[in-house]
Amino acid sequence: MNKYLLTAILTIFAFIARAQNDGDIIKVGDQMPAFTIVSDNGTKMSSATLKGKVTLVNFFATWCPPCQKELADVQQKLWPKYKDNKNFQLLVIGREHTDAELAKYNEKKGFTFPLYPDKNRAIFGAFAKNLIPRSYLIGKDGKVIYASKGYTEEEFAELMEKIEAAVK
């Protein structure tokens, strides 16, 4: 009986490890995928407009507790420091959310940075298969210089250091 239990546990751990690794499509060193953000009113923003800027692409969902912690740090630490930097662009993208949902969420949270919709996972799907929050720091050359999934204070501090080095 113990042999079967051990086998089952090892199988579960192997499945979880594989599922986590399979979530990555874009990795450090890869070129940022091309994408277009389409708002509910039809306005569009193309990733091509980000050329030459350091860009942080963050994916979140309004129901995700780690996302809430990360976005609180974005509001308190990151956005005040970089919002006026002409070499930096922040894209906080709501996975499976519309503009209307994001506006209601933003009203509740009081964030001062813009939120962008990805109601069909079209943009998220170009970067990853699963797991949020996710952040991708893109260098001025369009290549990913830092990628993270999940949220910890230590990882956020590392992201801030990477941004600081990249915008110089």
PDB file of C-alpha atoms in Angstrom, residues 26-33 35 47-57 85-91 127 135-147 159 161-168:
ATOM      1  CA  ILE A  26       8.303  33.727 -23.859  1.00  0.00           C
ATOM      2  CA  LYS A  27      11.515  33.583 -21.820  1.00  0.00           C
ATOM      3  CA  VAL A  28      14.410  35.901 -20.993  1.00  0.00           C
ATOM      4  CA  GLY A  29      16.351  36.615 -24.180  1.00  0.00           C
ATOM      5  CA  ASP A  30      13.335  36.167 -26.467  1.00  0.00           C
ATOM      6  CA  GLN A  31      11.939  38.943 -28.616  1.00  0.00           C
ATOM      7  CA  MET A  32       8.705  40.427 -27.287  1.00  0.00           C
ATOM      8  CA  PRO A  33       5.799  39.072 -29.338  1.00  0.00           C
ATOM      9  CA  PHE A  35       0.405  42.318 -30.141  1.00  0.00           C
ATOM     10  CA  SER A  47       3.348  46.835 -29.443  1.00  0.00           C
ATOM     11  CA  ALA A  48       5.255  48.455 -32.328  1.00  0.00           C
ATOM     12  CA  THR A  49       4.762  51.831 -30.580  1.00  0.00           C
ATOM     13  CA  LEU A  50       6.912  50.571 -27.685  1.00  0.00           C
ATOM     14  CA  LYS A  51      10.107  50.378 -29.745  1.00  0.00           C
ATOM     15  CA  GLY A  52      13.046  51.992 -28.008  1.00  0.00           C
ATOM     16  CA  LYS A  53      11.343  52.038 -24.592  1.00  0.00           C
ATOM     17  CA  VAL A  54      11.820  49.861 -21.559  1.00  0.00           C
ATOM     18  CA  THR A  55       8.404  48.243 -21.143  1.00  0.00           C
ATOM     19  CA  LEU A  56       6.939  46.327 -18.248  1.00  0.00           C
ATOM     20  CA  VAL A  57       4.103  44.052 -19.351  1.00  0.00           C
ATOM     21  CA  ASN A  85      10.134  58.634 -17.465  1.00  0.00           C
ATOM     22  CA  LYS A  86       9.906  58.990 -21.256  1.00  0.00           C
ATOM     23  CA  ASN A  87      12.002  55.837 -21.690  1.00  0.00           C
ATOM     24  CA  PHE A  88       9.541  53.662 -19.733  1.00  0.00           C
ATOM     25  CA  GLN A  89       6.107  52.232 -20.519  1.00  0.00           C
ATOM     26  CA  LEU A  90       3.876  50.283 -18.126  1.00  0.00           C
ATOM     27  CA  LEU A  91       1.229  47.931 -19.519  1.00  0.00           C
ATOM     28  CA  PHE A 127       3.415  35.261 -23.705  1.00  0.00           C
ATOM     29  CA  SER A 135       5.562  40.216 -15.533  1.00  0.00           C
ATOM     30  CA  TYR A 136       7.873  40.667 -18.491  1.00  0.00           C
ATOM     31  CA  LEU A 137      10.428  43.453 -18.572  1.00  0.00           C
ATOM     32  CA  ILE A 138      11.312  44.300 -22.147  1.00  0.00           C
ATOM     33  CA  GLY A 139      14.514  46.168 -22.957  1.00  0.00           C
ATOM     34  CA  LYS A 140      14.843  49.023 -25.441  1.00  0.00           C
ATOM     35  CA  ASP A 141      15.922  46.450 -28.042  1.00  0.00           C
ATOM     36  CA  GLY A 142      12.605  44.601 -27.704  1.00  0.00           C
ATOM     37  CA  LYS A 143      14.046  41.565 -25.928  1.00  0.00           C
ATOM     38  CA  VAL A 144      12.854  40.184 -22.601  1.00  0.00           C
ATOM     39  CA  ILE A 145      15.398  41.014 -19.897  1.00  0.00           C
ATOM     40  CA  TYR A 146      13.392  39.757 -16.909  1.00  0.00           C
ATOM     41  CA  ALA A 147      10.369  37.493 -16.473  1.00  0.00           C
ATOM     42  CA  LEU A 159      12.207  43.726 -10.829  1.00  0.00           C
ATOM     43  CA  GLU A 161      16.452  46.899  -9.789  1.00  0.00           C
ATOM     44  CA  LYS A 162      16.177  45.538 -13.356  1.00  0.00           C
ATOM     45  CA  ILE A 163      13.992  48.477 -14.405  1.00  0.00           C
ATOM     46  CA  GLU A 164      16.419  50.972 -12.883  1.00  0.00           C
ATOM     47  CA  ALA A 165      19.349  49.440 -14.761  1.00  0.00           C
ATOM     48  CA  ALA A 166      17.422  49.215 -18.042  1.00  0.00           C
ATOM     49  CA  VAL A 167      16.163  52.824 -18.180  1.00  0.00           C
ATOM     50  CA  LYS A 168      19.661  54.310 -17.769  1.00  0.00           C
TER      51      LYS A 168
END
